[in-house]
PDB file of C-alpha atoms in Angstrom:
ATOM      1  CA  UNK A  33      60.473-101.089 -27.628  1.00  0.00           C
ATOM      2  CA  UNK A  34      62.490-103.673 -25.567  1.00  0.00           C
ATOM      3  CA  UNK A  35      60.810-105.567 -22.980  1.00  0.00           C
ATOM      4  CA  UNK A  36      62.285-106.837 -19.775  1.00  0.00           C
ATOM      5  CA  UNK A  37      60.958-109.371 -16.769  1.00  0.00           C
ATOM      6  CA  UNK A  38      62.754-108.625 -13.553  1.00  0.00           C
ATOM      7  CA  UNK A  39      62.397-110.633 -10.255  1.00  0.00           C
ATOM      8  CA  UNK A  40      64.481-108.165  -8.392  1.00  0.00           C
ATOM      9  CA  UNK A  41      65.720-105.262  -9.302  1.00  0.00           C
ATOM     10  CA  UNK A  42      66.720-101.564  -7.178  1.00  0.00           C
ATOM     11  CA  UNK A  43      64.338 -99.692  -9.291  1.00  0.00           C
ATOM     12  CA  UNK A  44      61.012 -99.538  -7.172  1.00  0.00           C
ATOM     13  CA  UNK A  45      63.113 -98.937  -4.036  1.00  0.00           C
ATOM     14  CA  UNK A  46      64.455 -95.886  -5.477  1.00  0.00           C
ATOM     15  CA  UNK A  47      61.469 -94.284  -5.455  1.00  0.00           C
ATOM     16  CA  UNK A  48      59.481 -95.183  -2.503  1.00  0.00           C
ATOM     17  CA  UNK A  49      56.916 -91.827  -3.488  1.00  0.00           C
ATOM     18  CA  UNK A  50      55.761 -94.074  -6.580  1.00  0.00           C
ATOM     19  CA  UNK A  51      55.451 -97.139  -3.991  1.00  0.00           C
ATOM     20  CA  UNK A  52      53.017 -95.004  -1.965  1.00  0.00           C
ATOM     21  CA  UNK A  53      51.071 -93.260  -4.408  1.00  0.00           C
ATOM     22  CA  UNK A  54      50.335 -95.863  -6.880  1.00  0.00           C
ATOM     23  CA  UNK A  55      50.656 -99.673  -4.907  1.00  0.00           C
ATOM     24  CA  UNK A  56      48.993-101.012  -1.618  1.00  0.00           C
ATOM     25  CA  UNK A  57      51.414-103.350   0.249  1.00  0.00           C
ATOM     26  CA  UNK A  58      54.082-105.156   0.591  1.00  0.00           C
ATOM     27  CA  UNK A  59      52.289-107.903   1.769  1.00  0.00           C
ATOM     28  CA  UNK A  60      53.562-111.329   2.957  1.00  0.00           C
ATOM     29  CA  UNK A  61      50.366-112.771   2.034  1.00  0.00           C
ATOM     30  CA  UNK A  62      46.940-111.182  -0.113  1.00  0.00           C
ATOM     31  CA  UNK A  63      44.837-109.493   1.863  1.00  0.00           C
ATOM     32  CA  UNK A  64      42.295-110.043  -0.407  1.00  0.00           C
ATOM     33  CA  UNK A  65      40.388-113.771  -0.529  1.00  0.00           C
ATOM     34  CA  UNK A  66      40.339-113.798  -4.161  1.00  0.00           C
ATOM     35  CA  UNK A  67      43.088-112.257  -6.258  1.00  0.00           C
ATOM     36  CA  UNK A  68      45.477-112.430  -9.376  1.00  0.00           C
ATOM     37  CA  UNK A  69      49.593-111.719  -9.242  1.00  0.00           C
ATOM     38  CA  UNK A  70      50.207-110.864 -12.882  1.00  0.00           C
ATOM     39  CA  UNK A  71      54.345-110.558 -13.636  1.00  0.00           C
ATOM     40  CA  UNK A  72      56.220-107.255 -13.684  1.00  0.00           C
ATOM     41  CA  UNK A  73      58.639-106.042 -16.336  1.00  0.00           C
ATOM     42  CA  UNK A  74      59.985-103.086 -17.594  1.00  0.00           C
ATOM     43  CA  UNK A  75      59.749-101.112 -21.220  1.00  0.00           C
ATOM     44  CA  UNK A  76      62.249 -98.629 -22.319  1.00  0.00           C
ATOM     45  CA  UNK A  77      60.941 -95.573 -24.187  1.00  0.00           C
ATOM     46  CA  UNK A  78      61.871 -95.577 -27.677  1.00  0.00           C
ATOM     47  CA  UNK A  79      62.688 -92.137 -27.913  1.00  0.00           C
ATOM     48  CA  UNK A  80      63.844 -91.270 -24.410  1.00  0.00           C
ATOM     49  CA  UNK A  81      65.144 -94.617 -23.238  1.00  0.00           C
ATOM     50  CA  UNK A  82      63.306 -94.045 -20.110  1.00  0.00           C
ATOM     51  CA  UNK A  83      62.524 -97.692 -18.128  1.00  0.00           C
ATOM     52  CA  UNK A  84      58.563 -97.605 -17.303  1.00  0.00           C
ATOM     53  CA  UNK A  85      57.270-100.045 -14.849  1.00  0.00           C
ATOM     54  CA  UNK A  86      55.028-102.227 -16.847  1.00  0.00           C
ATOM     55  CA  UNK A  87      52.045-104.772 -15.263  1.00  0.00           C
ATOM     56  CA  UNK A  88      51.684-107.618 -17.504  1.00  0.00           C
ATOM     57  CA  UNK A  89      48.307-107.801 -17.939  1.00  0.00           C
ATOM     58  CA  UNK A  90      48.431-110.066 -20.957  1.00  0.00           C
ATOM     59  CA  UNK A  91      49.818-112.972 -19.125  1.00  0.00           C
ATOM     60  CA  UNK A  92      49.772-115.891 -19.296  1.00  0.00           C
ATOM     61  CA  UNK A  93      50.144-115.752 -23.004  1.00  0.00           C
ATOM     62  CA  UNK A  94      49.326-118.818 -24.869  1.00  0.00           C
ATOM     63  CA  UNK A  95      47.587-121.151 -22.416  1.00  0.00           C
ATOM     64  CA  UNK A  96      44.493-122.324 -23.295  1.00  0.00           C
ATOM     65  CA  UNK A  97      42.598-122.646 -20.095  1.00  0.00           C
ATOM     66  CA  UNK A  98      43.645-119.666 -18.515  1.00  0.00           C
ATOM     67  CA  UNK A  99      42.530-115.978 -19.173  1.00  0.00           C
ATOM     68  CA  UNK A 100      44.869-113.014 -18.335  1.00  0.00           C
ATOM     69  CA  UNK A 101      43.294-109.778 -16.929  1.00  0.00           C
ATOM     70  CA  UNK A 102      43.578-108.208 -20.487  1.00  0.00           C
ATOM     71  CA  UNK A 103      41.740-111.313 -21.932  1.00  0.00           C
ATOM     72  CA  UNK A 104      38.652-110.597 -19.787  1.00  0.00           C
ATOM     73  CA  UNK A 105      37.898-106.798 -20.985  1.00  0.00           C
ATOM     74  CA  UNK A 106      36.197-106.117 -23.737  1.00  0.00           C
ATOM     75  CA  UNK A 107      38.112-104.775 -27.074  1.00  0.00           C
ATOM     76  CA  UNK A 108      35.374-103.071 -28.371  1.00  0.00           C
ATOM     77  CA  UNK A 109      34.933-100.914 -25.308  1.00  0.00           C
ATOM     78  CA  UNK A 110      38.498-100.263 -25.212  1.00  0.00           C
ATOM     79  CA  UNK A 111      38.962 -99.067 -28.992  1.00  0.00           C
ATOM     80  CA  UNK A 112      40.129 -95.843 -29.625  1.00  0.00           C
ATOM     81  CA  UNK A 113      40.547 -93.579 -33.134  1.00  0.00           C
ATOM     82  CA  UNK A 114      43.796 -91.212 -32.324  1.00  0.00           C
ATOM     83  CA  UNK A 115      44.571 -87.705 -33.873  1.00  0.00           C
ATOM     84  CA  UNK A 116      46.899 -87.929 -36.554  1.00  0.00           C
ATOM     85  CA  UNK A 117      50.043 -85.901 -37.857  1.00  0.00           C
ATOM     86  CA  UNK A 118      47.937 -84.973 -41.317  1.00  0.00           C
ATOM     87  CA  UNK A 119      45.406 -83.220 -38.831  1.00  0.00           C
ATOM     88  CA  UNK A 120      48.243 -81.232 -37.187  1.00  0.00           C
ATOM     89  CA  UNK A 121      49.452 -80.395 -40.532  1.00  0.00           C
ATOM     90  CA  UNK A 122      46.319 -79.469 -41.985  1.00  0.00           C
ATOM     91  CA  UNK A 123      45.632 -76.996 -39.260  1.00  0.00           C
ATOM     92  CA  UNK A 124      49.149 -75.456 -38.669  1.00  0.00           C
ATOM     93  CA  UNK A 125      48.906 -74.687 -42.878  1.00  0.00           C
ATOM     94  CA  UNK A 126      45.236 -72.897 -42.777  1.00  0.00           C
ATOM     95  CA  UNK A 127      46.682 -71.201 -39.556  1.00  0.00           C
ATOM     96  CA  UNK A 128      49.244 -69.367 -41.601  1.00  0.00           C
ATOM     97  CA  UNK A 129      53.324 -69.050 -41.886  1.00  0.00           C
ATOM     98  CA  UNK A 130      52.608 -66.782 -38.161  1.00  0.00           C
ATOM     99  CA  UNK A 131      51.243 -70.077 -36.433  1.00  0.00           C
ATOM    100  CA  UNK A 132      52.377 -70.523 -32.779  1.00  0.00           C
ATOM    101  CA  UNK A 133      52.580 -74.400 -31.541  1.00  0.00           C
ATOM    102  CA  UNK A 134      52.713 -76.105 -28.100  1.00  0.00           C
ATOM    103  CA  UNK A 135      53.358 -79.267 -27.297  1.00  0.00           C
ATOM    104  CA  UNK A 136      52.305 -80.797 -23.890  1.00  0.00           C
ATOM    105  CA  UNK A 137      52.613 -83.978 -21.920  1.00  0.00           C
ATOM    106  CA  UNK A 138      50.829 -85.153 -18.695  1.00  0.00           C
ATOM    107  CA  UNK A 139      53.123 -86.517 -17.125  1.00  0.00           C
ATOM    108  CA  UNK A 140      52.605 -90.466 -15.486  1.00  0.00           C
ATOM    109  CA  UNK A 141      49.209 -90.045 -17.007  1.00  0.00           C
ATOM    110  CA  UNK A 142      47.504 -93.563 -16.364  1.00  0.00           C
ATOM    111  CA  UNK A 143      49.063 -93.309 -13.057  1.00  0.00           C
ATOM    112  CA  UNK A 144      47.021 -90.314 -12.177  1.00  0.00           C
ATOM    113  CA  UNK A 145      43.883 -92.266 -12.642  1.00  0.00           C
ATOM    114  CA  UNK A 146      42.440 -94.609  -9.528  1.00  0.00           C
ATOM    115  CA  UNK A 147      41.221 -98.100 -10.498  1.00  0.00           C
ATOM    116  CA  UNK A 148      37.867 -99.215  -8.779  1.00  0.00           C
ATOM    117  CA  UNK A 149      38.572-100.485  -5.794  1.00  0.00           C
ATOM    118  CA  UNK A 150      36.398-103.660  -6.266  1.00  0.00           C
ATOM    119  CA  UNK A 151      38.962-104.316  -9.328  1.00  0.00           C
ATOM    120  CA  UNK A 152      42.705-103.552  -7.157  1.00  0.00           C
ATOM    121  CA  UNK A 153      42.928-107.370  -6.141  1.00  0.00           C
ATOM    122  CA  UNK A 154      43.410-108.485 -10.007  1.00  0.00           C
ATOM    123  CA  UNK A 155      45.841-106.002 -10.251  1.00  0.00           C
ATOM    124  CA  UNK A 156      48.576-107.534  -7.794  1.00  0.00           C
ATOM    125  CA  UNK A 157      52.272-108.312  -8.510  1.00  0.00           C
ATOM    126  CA  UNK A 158      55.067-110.708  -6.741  1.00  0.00           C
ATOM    127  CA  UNK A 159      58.389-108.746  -6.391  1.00  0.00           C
ATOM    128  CA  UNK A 160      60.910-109.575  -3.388  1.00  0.00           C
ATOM    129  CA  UNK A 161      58.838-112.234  -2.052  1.00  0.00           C
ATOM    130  CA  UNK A 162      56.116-109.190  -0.674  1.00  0.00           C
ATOM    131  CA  UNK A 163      53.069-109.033  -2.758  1.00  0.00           C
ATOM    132  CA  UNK A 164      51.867-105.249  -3.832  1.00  0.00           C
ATOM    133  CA  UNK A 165      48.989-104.580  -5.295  1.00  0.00           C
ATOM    134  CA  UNK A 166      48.133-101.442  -7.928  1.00  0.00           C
ATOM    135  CA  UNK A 167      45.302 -99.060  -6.711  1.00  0.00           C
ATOM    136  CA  UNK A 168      46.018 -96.570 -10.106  1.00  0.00           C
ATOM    137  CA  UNK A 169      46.069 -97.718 -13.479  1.00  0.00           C
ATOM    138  CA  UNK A 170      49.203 -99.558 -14.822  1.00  0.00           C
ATOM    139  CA  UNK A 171      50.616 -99.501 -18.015  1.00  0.00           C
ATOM    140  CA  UNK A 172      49.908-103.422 -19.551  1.00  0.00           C
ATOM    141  CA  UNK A 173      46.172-102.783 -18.851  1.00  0.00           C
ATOM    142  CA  UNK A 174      44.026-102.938 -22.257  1.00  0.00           C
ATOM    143  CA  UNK A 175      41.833-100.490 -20.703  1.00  0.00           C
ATOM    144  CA  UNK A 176      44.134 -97.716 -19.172  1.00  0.00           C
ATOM    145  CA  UNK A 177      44.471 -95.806 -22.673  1.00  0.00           C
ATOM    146  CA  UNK A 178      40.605 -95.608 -23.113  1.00  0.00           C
ATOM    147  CA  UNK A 179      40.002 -94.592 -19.744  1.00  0.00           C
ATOM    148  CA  UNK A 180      42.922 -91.861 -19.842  1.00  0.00           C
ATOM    149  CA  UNK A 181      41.116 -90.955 -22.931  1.00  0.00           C
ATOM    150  CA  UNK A 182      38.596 -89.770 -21.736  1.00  0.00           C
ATOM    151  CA  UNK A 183      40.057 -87.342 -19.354  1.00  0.00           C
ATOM    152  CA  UNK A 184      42.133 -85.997 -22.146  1.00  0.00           C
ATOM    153  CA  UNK A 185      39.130 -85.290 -23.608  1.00  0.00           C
ATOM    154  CA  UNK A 186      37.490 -83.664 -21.258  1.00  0.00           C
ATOM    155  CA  UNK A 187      40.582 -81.127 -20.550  1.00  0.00           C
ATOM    156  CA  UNK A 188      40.845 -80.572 -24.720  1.00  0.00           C
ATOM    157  CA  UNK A 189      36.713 -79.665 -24.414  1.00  0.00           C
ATOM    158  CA  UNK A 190      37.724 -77.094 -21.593  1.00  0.00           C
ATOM    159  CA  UNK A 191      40.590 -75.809 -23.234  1.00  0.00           C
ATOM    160  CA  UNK A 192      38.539 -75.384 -26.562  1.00  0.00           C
ATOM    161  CA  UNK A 193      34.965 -74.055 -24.844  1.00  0.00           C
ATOM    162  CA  UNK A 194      36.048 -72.666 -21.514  1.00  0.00           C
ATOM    163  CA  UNK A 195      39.396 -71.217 -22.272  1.00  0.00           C
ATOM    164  CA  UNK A 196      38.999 -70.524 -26.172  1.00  0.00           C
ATOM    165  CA  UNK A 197      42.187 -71.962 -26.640  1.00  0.00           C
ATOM    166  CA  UNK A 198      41.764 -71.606 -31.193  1.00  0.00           C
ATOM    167  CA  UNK A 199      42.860 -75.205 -31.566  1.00  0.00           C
ATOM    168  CA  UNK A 200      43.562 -78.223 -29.354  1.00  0.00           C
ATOM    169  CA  UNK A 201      44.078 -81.373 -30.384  1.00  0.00           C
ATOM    170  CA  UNK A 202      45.350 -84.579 -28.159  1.00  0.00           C
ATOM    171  CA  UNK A 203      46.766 -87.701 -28.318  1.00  0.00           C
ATOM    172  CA  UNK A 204      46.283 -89.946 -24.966  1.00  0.00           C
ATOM    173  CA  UNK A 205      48.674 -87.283 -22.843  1.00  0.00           C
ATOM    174  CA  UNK A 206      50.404 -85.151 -25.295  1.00  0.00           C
ATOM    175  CA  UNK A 207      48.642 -82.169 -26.356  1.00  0.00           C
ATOM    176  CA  UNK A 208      49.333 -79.742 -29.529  1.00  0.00           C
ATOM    177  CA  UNK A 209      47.602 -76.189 -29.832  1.00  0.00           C
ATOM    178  CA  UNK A 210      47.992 -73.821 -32.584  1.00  0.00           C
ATOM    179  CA  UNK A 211      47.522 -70.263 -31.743  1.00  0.00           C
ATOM    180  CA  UNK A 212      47.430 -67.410 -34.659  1.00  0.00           C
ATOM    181  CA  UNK A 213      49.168 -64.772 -32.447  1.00  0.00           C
ATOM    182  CA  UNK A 214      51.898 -64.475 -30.000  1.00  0.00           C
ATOM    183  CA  UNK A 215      49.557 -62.979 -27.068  1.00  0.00           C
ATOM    184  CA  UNK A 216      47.463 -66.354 -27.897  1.00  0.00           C
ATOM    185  CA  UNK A 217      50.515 -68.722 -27.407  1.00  0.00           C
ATOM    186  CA  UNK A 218      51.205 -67.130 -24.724  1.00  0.00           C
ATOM    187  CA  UNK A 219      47.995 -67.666 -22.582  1.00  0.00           C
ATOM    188  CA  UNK A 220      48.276 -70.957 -24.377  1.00  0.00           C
ATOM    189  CA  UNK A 221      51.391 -71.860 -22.331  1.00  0.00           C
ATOM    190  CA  UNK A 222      50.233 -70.542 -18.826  1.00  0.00           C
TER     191      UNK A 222
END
């Protein structure tokens, strides 16, 4: 992936939705007494080439007597195991040469998640001399997989016990289920 700092830039004035839903400001000045402006940047999807609007959370990188927001939560409470291919492979063979797949993503997914409000003022950025601040989880936060996590779990336990869905198996917001019949796939996809 290639990473990119921007000072100013057109791309969160082109969608002012995204401003709304997922940053509180501009501000000319914090409204918060204590606070932390962490630097924006941008990540291009490998695949898709997409830009996503990246928080860095990591920064400052390298200095010794300052912690970024990243520094300050816990790895251990953020660690996650993810599905793997072999899994998908293993059940898509004992399913049978009839198996039906579908692949789904949640779209924006750490975006759909709020972040405590206590925690929104370490979450701010500096962009066009107006301060903004995040009130849904960025991507650059160490925590916003594990978190995101565990609502994917939760909807792969309902589609499993509540909708009998024959297999379900996630990783953070993309979603495979293998179904032995048509009719199943179907239902599957609705």
């Amino acid at each position: 992936m290639m990473w990119q700092r921007f000072k100013r830039t057109p791309i969160l004035t082109a969608d002012q939705r995204e401003i709304c839903f997922n940053y509180n400001g501009p501000f000319n000045s914090s409204p918060f007494p204590i606070f932390r402006l962490s630097p924006l940047g941008l990540v291009f999807g490998k695949y898709s080439g997409k830009p996503r609007l990246i928080l860095d959370l990591s920064w400052p990188h390298d200095e010794n007597n300052t912690s970024s927001i990243n520094d300050l939560i816990d790895k251990d409470e953020c660690s996650m195991t993810y599905s793997t291919i072999d899994q998908a492979i293993h059940t898509v063979l004992k399913t049978g040469p009839k198996a039906f797949l579908c692949k789904c993503d949640i779209a924006s997914a750490f975006k759909l998640l709020p972040i405590r409000p206590s925690l929104v003022p370490f979450y701010g950025c500096h962009w066009n001399d107006q301060l903004y601040f995040f009130v849904r989880h960025p991507f650059g936060g160490r925590s916003s997989p594990r978190i995101f996590d565990c609502l994917s779990q939760a909807l792969e336990w309902i589609l499993l016990n509540k909708y009998h869905v024959q297999y379900c198996q996630h990783l953070l917001d993309d979603f495979l289920t293998v179904d032995c019949s048509e009719q199943e796939s179907l239902r599957t996809t609705l």
